[in-house]
Coordinates of C-alpha atoms in Angstrom, one line a residue:
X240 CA 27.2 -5.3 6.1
X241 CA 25.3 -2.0 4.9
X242 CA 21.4 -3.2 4.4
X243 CA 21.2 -1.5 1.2
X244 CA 24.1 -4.3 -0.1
X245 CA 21.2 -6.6 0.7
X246 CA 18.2 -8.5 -0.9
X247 CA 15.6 -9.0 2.1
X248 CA 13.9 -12.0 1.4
X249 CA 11.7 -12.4 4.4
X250 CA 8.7 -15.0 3.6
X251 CA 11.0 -18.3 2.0
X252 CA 11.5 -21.9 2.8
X253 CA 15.1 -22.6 4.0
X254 CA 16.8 -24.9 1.5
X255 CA 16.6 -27.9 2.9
X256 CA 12.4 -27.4 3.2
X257 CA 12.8 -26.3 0.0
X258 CA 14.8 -29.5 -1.9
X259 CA 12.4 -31.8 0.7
X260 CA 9.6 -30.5 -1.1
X261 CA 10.9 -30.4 -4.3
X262 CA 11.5 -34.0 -4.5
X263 CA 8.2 -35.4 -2.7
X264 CA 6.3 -33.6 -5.2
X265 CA 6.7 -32.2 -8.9
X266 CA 4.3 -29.8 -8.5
X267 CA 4.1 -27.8 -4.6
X268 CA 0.8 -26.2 -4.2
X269 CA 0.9 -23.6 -1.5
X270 CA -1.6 -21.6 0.7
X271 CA -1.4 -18.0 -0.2
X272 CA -2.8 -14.8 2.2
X273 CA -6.4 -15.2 1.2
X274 CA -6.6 -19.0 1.9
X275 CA -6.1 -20.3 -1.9
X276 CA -3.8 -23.0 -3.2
X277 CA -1.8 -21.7 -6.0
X278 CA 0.5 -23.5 -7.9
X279 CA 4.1 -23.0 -7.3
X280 CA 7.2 -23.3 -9.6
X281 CA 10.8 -22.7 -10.3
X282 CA 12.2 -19.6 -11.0
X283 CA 13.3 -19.6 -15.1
X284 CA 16.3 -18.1 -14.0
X285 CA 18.4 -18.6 -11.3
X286 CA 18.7 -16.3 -8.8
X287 CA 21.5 -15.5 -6.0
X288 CA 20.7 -16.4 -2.9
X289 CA 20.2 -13.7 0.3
X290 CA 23.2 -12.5 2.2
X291 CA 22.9 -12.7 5.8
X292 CA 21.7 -9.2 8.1
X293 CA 24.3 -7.6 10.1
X294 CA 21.5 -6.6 12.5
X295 CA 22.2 -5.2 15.7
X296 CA 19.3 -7.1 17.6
X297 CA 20.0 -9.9 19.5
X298 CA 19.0 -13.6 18.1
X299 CA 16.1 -14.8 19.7
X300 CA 12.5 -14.1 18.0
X301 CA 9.5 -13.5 19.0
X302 CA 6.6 -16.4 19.8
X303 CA 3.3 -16.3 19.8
X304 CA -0.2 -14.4 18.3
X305 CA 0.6 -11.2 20.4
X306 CA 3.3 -9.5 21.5
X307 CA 3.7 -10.5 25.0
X308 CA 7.1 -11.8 24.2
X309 CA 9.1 -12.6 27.4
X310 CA 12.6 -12.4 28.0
X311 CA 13.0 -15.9 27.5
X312 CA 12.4 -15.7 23.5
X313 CA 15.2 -13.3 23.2
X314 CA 17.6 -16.6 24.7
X315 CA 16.0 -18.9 22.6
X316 CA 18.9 -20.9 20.5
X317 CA 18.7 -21.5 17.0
X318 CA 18.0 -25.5 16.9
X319 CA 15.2 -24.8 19.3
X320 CA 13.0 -22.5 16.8
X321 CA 9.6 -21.2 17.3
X322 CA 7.2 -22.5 14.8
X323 CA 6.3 -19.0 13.4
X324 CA 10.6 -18.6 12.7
X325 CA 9.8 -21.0 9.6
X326 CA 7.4 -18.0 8.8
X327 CA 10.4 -15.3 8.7
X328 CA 13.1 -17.4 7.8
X329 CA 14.7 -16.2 4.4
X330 CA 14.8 -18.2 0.9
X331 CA 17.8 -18.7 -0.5
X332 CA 15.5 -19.1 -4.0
X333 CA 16.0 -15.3 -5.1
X334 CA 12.8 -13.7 -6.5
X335 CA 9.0 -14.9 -6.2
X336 CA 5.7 -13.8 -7.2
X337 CA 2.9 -14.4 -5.6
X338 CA 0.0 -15.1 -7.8
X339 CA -2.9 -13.7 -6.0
X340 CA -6.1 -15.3 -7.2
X341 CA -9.4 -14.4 -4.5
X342 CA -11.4 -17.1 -6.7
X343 CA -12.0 -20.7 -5.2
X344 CA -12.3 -20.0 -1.6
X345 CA -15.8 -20.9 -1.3
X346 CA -14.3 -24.7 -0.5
X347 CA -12.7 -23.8 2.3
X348 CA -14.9 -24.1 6.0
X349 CA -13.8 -24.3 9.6
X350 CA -13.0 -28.0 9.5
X351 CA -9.8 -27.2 7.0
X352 CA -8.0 -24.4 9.4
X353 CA -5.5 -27.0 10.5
X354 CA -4.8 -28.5 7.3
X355 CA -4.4 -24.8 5.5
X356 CA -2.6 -23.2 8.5
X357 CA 0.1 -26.1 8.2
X358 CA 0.0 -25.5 4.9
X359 CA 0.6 -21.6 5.3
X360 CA 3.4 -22.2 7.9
X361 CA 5.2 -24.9 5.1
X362 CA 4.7 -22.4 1.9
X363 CA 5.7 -19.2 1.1
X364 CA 3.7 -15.7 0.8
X365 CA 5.1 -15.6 -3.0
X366 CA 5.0 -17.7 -5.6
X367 CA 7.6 -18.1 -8.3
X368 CA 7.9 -15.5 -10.9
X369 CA 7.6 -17.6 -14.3
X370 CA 7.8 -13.5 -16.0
X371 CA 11.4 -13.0 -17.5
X372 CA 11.8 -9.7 -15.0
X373 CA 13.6 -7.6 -17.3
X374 CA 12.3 -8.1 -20.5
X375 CA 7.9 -8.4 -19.7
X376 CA 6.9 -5.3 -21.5
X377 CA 4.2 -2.8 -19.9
X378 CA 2.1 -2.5 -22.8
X379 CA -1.5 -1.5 -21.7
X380 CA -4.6 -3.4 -22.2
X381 CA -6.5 -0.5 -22.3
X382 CA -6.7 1.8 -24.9
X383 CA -6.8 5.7 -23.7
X384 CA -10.2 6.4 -23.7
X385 CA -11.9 8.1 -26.4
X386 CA -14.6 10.8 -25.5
X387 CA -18.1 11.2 -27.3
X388 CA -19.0 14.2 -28.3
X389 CA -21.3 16.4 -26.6
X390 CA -25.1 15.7 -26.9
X391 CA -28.3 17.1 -25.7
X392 CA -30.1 14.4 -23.6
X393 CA -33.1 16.1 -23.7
X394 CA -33.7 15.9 -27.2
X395 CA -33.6 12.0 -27.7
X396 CA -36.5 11.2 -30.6
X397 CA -39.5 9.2 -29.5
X398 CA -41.3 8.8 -32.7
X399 CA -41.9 12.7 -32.9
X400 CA -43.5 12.0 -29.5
X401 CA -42.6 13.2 -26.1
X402 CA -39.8 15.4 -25.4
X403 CA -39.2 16.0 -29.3
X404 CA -42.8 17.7 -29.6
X405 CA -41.7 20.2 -27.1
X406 CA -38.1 20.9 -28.0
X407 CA -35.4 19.3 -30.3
X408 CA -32.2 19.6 -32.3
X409 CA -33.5 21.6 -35.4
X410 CA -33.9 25.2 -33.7
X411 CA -36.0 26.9 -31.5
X412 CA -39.1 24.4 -30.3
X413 CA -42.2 24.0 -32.2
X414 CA -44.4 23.9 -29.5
X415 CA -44.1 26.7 -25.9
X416 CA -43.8 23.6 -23.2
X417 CA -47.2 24.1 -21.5
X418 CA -47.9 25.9 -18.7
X419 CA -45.9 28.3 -16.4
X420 CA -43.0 25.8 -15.5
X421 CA -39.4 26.9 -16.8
X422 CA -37.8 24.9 -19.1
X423 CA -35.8 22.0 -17.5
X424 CA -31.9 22.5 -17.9
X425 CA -29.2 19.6 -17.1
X426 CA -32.1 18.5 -14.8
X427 CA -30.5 15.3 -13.2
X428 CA -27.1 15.6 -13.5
X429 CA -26.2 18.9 -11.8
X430 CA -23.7 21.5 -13.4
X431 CA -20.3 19.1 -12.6
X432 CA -21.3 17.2 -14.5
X433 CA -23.9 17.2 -17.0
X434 CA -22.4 16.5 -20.8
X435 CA -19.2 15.1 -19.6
X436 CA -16.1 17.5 -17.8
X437 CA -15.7 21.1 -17.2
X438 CA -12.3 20.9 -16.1
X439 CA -10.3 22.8 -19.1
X440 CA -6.9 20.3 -17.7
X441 CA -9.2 17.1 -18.3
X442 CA -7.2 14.5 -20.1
X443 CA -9.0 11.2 -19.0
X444 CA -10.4 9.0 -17.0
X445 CA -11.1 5.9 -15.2
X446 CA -14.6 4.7 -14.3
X447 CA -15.0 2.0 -11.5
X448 CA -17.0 -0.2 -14.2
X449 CA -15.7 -3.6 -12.7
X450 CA -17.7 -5.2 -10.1
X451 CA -15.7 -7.0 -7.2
X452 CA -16.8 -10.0 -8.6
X453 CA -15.1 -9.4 -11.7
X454 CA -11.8 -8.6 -10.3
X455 CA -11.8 -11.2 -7.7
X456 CA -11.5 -13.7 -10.9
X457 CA -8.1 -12.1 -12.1
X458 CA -5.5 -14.0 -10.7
X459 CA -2.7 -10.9 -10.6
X460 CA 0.7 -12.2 -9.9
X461 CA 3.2 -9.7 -7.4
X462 CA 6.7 -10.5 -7.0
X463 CA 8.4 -10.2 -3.5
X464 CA 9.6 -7.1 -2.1
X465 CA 13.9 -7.3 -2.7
X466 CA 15.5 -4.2 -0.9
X467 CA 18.0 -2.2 -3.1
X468 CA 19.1 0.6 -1.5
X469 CA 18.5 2.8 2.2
X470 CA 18.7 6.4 3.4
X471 CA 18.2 8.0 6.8
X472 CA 16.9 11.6 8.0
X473 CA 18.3 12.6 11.5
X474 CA 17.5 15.3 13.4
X475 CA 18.5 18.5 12.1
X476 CA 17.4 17.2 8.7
X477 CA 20.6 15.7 7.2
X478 CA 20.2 12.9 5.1
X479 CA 22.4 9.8 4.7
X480 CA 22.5 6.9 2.4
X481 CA 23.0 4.0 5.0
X482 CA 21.3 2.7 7.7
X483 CA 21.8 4.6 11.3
X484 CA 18.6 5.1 11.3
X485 CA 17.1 2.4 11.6
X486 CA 15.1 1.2 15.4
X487 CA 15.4 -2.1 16.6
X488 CA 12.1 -3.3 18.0
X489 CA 11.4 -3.8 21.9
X490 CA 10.3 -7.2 22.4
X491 CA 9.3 -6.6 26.0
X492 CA 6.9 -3.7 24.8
X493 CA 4.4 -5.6 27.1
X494 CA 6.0 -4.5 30.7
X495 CA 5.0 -0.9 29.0
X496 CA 1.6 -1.6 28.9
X497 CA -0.3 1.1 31.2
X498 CA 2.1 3.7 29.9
X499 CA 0.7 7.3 29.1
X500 CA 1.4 8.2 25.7
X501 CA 0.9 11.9 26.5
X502 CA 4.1 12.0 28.0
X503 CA 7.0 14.3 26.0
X504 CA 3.8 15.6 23.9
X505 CA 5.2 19.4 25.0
X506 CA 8.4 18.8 23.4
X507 CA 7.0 16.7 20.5
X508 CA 8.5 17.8 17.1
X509 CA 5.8 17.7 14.1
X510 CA 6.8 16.2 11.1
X511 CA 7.3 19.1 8.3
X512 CA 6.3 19.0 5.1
X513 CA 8.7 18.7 2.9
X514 CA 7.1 18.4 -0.6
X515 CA 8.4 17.7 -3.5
X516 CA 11.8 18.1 -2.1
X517 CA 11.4 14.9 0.7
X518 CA 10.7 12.8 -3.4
X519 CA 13.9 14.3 -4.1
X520 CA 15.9 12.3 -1.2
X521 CA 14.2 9.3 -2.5
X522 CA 15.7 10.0 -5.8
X523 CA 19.1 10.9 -4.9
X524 CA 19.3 7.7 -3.2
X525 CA 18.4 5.9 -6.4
X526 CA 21.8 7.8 -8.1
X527 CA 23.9 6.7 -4.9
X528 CA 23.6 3.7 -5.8
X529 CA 23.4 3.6 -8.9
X530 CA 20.1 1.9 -9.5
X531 CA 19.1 1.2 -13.1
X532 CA 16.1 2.5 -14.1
X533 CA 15.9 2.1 -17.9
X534 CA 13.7 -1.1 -17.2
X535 CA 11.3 0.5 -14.4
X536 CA 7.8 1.8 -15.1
X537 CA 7.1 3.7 -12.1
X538 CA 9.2 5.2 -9.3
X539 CA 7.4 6.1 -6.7
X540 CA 6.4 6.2 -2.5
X541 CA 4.9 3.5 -0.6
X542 CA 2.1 5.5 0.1
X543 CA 1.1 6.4 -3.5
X544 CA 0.6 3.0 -4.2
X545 CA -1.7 2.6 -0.4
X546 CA -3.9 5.1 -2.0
X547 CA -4.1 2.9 -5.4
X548 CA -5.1 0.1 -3.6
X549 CA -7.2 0.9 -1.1
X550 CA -9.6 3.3 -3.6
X551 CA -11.1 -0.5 -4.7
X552 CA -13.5 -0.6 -1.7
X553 CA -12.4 3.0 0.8
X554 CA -14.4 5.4 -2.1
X555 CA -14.9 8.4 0.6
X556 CA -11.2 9.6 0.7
X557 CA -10.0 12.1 -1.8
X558 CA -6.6 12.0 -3.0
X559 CA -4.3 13.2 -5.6
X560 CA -0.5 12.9 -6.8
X561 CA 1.9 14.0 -9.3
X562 CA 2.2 12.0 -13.1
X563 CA 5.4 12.8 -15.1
X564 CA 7.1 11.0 -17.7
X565 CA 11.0 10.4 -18.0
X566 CA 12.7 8.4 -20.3
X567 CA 10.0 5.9 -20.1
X568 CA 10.1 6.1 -16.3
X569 CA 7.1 7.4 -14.9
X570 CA 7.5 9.3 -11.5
X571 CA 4.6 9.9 -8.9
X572 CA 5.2 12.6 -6.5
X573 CA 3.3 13.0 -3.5
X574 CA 0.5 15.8 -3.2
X575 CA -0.7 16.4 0.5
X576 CA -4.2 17.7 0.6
X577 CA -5.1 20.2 2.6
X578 CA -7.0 19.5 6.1
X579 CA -8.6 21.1 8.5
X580 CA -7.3 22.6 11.5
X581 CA -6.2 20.5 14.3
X582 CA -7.7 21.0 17.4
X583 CA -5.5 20.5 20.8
X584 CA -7.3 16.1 20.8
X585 CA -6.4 15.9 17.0
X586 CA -2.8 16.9 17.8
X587 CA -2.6 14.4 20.8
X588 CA -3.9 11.8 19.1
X589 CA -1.7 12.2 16.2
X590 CA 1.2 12.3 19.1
X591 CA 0.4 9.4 20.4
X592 CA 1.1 6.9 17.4
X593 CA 4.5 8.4 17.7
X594 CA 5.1 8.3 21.2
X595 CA 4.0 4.2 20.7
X596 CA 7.2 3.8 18.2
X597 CA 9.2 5.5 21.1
X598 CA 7.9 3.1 23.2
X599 CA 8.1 -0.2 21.1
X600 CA 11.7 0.4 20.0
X601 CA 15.0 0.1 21.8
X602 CA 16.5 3.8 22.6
X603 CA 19.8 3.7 24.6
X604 CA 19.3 7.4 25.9
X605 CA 16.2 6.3 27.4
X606 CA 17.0 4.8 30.8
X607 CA 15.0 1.5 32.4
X608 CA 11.8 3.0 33.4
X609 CA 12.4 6.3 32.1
X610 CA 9.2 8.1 30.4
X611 CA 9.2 8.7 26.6
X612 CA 10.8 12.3 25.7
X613 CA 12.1 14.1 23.2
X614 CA 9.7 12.6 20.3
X615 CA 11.0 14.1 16.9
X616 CA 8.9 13.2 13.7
X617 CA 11.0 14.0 11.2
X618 CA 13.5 11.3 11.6
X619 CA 12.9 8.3 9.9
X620 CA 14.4 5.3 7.8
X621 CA 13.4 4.6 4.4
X622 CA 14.1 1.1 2.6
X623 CA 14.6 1.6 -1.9
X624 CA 12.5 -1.4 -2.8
X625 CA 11.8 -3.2 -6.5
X626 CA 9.1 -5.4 -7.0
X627 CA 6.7 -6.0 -10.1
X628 CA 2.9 -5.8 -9.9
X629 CA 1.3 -7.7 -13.1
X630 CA 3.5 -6.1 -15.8
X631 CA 4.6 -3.1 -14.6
X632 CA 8.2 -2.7 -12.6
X633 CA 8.1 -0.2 -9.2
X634 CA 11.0 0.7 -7.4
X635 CA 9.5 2.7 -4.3
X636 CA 10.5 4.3 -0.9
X637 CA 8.7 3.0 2.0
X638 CA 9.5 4.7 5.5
X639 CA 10.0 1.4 7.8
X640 CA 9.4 1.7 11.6
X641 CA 11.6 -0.7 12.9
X642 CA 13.3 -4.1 12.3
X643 CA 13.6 -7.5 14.2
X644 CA 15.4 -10.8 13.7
X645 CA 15.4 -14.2 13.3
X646 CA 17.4 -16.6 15.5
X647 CA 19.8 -17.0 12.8
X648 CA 20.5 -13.3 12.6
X649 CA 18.9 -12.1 9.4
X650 CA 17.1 -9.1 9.8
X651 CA 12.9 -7.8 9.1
X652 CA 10.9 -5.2 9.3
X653 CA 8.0 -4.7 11.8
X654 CA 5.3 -2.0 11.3
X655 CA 3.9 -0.3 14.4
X656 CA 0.5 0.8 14.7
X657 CA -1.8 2.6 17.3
X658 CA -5.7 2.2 17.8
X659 CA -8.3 2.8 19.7
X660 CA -9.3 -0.1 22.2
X661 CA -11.8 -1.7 20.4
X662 CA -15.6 -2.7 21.6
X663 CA -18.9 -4.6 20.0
X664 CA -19.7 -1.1 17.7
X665 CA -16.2 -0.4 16.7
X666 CA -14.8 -3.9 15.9
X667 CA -16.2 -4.1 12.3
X668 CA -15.5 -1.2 11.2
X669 CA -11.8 -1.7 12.0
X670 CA -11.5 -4.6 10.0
X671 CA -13.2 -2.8 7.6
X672 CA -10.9 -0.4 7.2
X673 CA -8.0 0.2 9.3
X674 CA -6.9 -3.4 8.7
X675 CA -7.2 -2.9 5.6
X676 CA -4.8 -0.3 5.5
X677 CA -2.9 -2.1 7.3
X678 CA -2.2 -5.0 5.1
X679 CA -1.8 -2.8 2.1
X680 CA 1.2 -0.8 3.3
X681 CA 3.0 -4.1 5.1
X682 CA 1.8 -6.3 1.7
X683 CA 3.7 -3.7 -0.3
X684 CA 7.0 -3.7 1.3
X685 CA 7.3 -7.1 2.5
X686 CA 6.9 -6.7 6.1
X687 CA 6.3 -9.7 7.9
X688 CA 4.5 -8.9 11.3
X689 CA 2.4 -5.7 12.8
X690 CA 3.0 -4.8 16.3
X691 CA -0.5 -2.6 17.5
X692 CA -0.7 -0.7 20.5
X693 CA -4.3 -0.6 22.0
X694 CA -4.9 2.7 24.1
X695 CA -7.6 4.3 25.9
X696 CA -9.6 7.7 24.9
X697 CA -7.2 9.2 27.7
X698 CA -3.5 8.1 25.6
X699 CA -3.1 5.2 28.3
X700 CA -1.4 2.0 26.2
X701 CA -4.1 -1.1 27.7
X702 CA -2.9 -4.0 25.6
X703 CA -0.3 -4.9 22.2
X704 CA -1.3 -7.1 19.7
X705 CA 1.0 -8.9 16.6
X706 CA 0.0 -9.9 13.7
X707 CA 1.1 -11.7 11.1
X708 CA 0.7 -9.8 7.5
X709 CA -0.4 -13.2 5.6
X710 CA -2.9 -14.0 8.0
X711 CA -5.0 -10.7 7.9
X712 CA -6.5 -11.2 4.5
X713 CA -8.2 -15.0 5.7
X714 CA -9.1 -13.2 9.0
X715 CA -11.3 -10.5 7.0
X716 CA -12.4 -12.3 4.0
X717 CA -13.8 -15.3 6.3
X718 CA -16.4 -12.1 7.3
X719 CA -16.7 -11.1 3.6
X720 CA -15.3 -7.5 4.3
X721 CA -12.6 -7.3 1.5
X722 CA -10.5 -9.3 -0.3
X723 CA -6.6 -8.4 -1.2
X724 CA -6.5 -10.2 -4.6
X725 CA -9.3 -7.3 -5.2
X726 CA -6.9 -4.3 -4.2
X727 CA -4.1 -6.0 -6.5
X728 CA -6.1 -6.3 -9.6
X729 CA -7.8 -2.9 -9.1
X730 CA -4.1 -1.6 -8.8
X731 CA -3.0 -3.1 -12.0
X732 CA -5.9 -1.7 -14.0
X733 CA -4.8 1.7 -12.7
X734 CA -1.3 1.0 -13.4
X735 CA -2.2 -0.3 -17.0
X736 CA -4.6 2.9 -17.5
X737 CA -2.1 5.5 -16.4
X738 CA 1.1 3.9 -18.0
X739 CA -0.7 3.8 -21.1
X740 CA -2.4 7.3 -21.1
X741 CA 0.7 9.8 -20.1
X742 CA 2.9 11.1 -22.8
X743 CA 6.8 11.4 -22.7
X744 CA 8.3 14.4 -21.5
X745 CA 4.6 15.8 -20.3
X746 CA 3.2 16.2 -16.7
X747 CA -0.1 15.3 -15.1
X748 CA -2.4 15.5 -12.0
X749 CA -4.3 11.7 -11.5
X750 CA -6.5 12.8 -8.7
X751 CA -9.8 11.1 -7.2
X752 CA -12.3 13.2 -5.9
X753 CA -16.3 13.8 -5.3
X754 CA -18.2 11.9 -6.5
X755 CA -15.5 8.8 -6.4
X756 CA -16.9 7.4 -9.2
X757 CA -13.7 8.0 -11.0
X758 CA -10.5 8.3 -11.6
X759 CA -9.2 11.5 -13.5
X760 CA -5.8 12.3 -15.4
X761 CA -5.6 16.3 -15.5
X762 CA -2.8 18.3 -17.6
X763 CA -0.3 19.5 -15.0
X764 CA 2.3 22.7 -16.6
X765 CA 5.2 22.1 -14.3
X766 CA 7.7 19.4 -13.4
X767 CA 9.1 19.4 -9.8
X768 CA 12.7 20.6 -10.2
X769 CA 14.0 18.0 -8.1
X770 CA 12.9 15.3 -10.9
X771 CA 14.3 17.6 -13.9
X772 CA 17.7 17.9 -11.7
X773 CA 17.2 13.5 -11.1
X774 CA 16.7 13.1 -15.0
X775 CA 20.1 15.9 -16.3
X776 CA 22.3 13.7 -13.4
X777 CA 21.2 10.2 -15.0

């Protein structure tokens, strides 16, 4: 069966778990990422269930907090389950949200991990969606902003005291300021921005005026990732709308450990950039199947939606994309920034995350023992998915690394990742922020598990870790270092902002940039012609 025909549904209960639970309790209180018990209910609405993958893998799974998987799991039958299959085995209960509350964690201390981890093994990462899907209208809370007009800050009356004795508002000062000094001009703000913006595009903007506090109170619900459609890129560039693409994941990736990632790196194809034109695949493979989009807010990529999210505590990283409104629809294209040039350790680093995915996946070509080779970038997979964040309905593209399954055959996605080996100094700030990144772009698409490889500052693999998605948020928040129910509710006051601000049938710039204490809408004058083309063929 082509996986686009399909609705992933990788975090449910089976159905007998499911009507087990139902009829011990009324109500089935669950453990969500962060370590809070929500409040789970029955869809409104029935939904159909999930049809079965027609994965190539074989049907054992994976055991264990790493991934020193043995040959042994891949045997494994299917009445002799590992516990963390419960975690991948799909519901047959259609759609759920997950309610995503950071609030009311302060009750939970060491002495509960075995009560809540049994409890996050039994539940599910979403919720139910009490929201009719189709009919929750977007309107924004927010109204679009109104500017003040311009003022002179230096001439604020003090009782005809001060500042007003020297200069003011009714012409040319009554008083020379004494002495030699010059006459003080936007002193304190700088030219950027003193009086509000120079920026002749400026449209709007969003200021980071909620504490983390604030938004760790709003319980923001996020319905489960349901694929809808697929396309491949192969080498040479063609594109197809099914799933040859797609890499089944190694499970012995541990007898590689002590492999140099270096190797291939001479015939290592870079990834081009394809612009505006790489949206357009994403696009066409809406119209091949012939999604619906005249109840979607925003179509998008993954990885404008990583940059969302992770702006509510990462504020050093600039980054912009492209706004324009369809037919009610939305659409954010992807603008690369420039960067500077990569020296000869910049590009072997950059190498080596791909030569990892060489490494972790199945390849046929490759014989037993056989080095990694012929490393080309620019082939990839990418999964068409809908899900709903607070009010507002995304379909997105999300480029998927590779794909696993469970014992009874249904198919899920793993995300690969490289790193450094970490040490005492480094630890932190990886949880900080590369885990944080991590969890963002799995959380988005519904992947379940995280395969990283560990190397050495020489490209020398040392050790693999997995982990599980749902359990990265309790490991970080336990340290206070960030909170995902934060990055959720930050992302639906941008999505509220924006969807509320842009006009129909006019184009924008929402960029963030020095001194990241904003966000800013800019007027854009042109449309990319592959979403003109996407909008005649609707």
């Amino acid at each position: 069966m082509d996986i686009a025909e399909q609705t992933i549904n990788l975090f449910g209960e089976s159905d007998e778990e499911a009507e087990a639970e139902e009829e011990s309790s009324k109500k089935n209180n669950y453990t969500n990422g962060d370590g809070e018990e929500e409040e789970q209910q029955q869809d409104k609405e029935p939904q159909s269930s999930s049809s079965p993958s027609s994965s190539s893998s074989s049907s054992g799974h994976s055991s264990g907090s790493s991934s020193t998987s043995s040959s042994s799991n891949r045997s494994s039958s299917s009445n002799n389950n590992s516990e963390e299959d419960n975690d991948v085995r799909p519901s047959s209960h259609g759609n759920r949200t997950y309610n995503y509350n950071d609030e009311g964690n302060s009750h939970y201390s060491e002495n509960d991990d075995e009560a809540a981890e049994e409890n996050d093994d039994r539940g599910d990462l979403f919720g139910s969606d009490n929201d009719d899907y189709v009919k929750t209208p977007a309107a924004s809370t927010h109204p679009i902003p109104v500017l003040p007009p311009l003022r002179n800050t230096n001439n604020q009356p003090r009782g005809g005291f001060g500042r007003g004795r020297w200069q003011n508002d009714r012409g040319r000062g009554l008083l020379p300021r004494p002495g030699s000094y010059q006459q003080r001009q936007n002193y304190g703000y700088g030219n950027n921005f003193y009086n509000g913006h120079r920026d002749e595009r400026f449209v709007s903007e969003l200021k980071f005026s909620k504490s983390e506090e604030t938004l760790a109170r709003k319980s923001i619900a996020f319905q489960e990732p349901c694929e809808l459609a697929c396309y491949s890129r192969v080498e040479g560039g063609d594109v197809y709308f099914d799933d040859r693409g797609v890499r089944l994941f190694k499970r012995l990736i541990t007898e590689d450990i002590g492999s140099d990632l270096n190797e291939g790196f001479n015939t290592f194809i870079p990834k081009k950039e394809l612009g505006s034109d790489g949206f357009g695949d994403l696009l066409a493979a809406i119209r091949n199947k012939n999604i619906p989009l005249q109840n979607m807010h925003f179509v998008t990529y993954r990885n404008n939606l990583n940059k969302i999210m992770a702006t509510a505590y990462m504020r050093h990283e600039p980054w912009e994309m492209g706004v324009h409104k369809r037919n009610g629809v939305v659409y954010l294209d992807v603008h690369k920034l420039p960067e500077r040039p990569q020296n000869e350790l910049d590009k072997r680093r950059c190498y080596w995350g791909y030569a990892f995915e060489a490494l972790a996946t199945e390849d046929p070509t490759r014989a037993d023992g056989e080095g990694i080779h012929h490393v080309d970038a620019n082939v990839e997979y990418c999964a068409v998915i809908k899900t709903k964040l607070g009010a507002h309905r995304i379909l997105m593209g999300a480029e998927m690394d590779c794909c696993d399954s469970t014992d009874e055959g249904r198919r899920f996605y793993v995300e690969l990742k490289t790193s450094r080996e970490l040490d005492y100094h480094t630890e932190e700030r990886y949880e900080r922020e590369k885990l944080l990144k991590f969890w963002i772009q799995s959380f988005l698409a519904g992947v379940p598990y995280i395969v990283i490889g560990y190397r050495d500052d020489a490209g020398v693999l040392v050790r693999t870790e997995r982990l599980r998605t749902k359990d990265i948020t309790h490991r970080v928040k336990m340290k206070n270092y960030w909170q995902g129910g934060v990055c959720l509710a930050f992302a639906d006051e941008v999505l509220c902002w924006l969807y509320g601000t842009v006009k129909e049938n006019e184009d924008y710039v929402l960029q963030f940039a020095p001194p990241f204490s904003r966000l800013e809408l800019l007027q854009a004058h042109s449309c990319p012609d592959v979403i003109k083309q996407h909008v005649e063929q609707l």
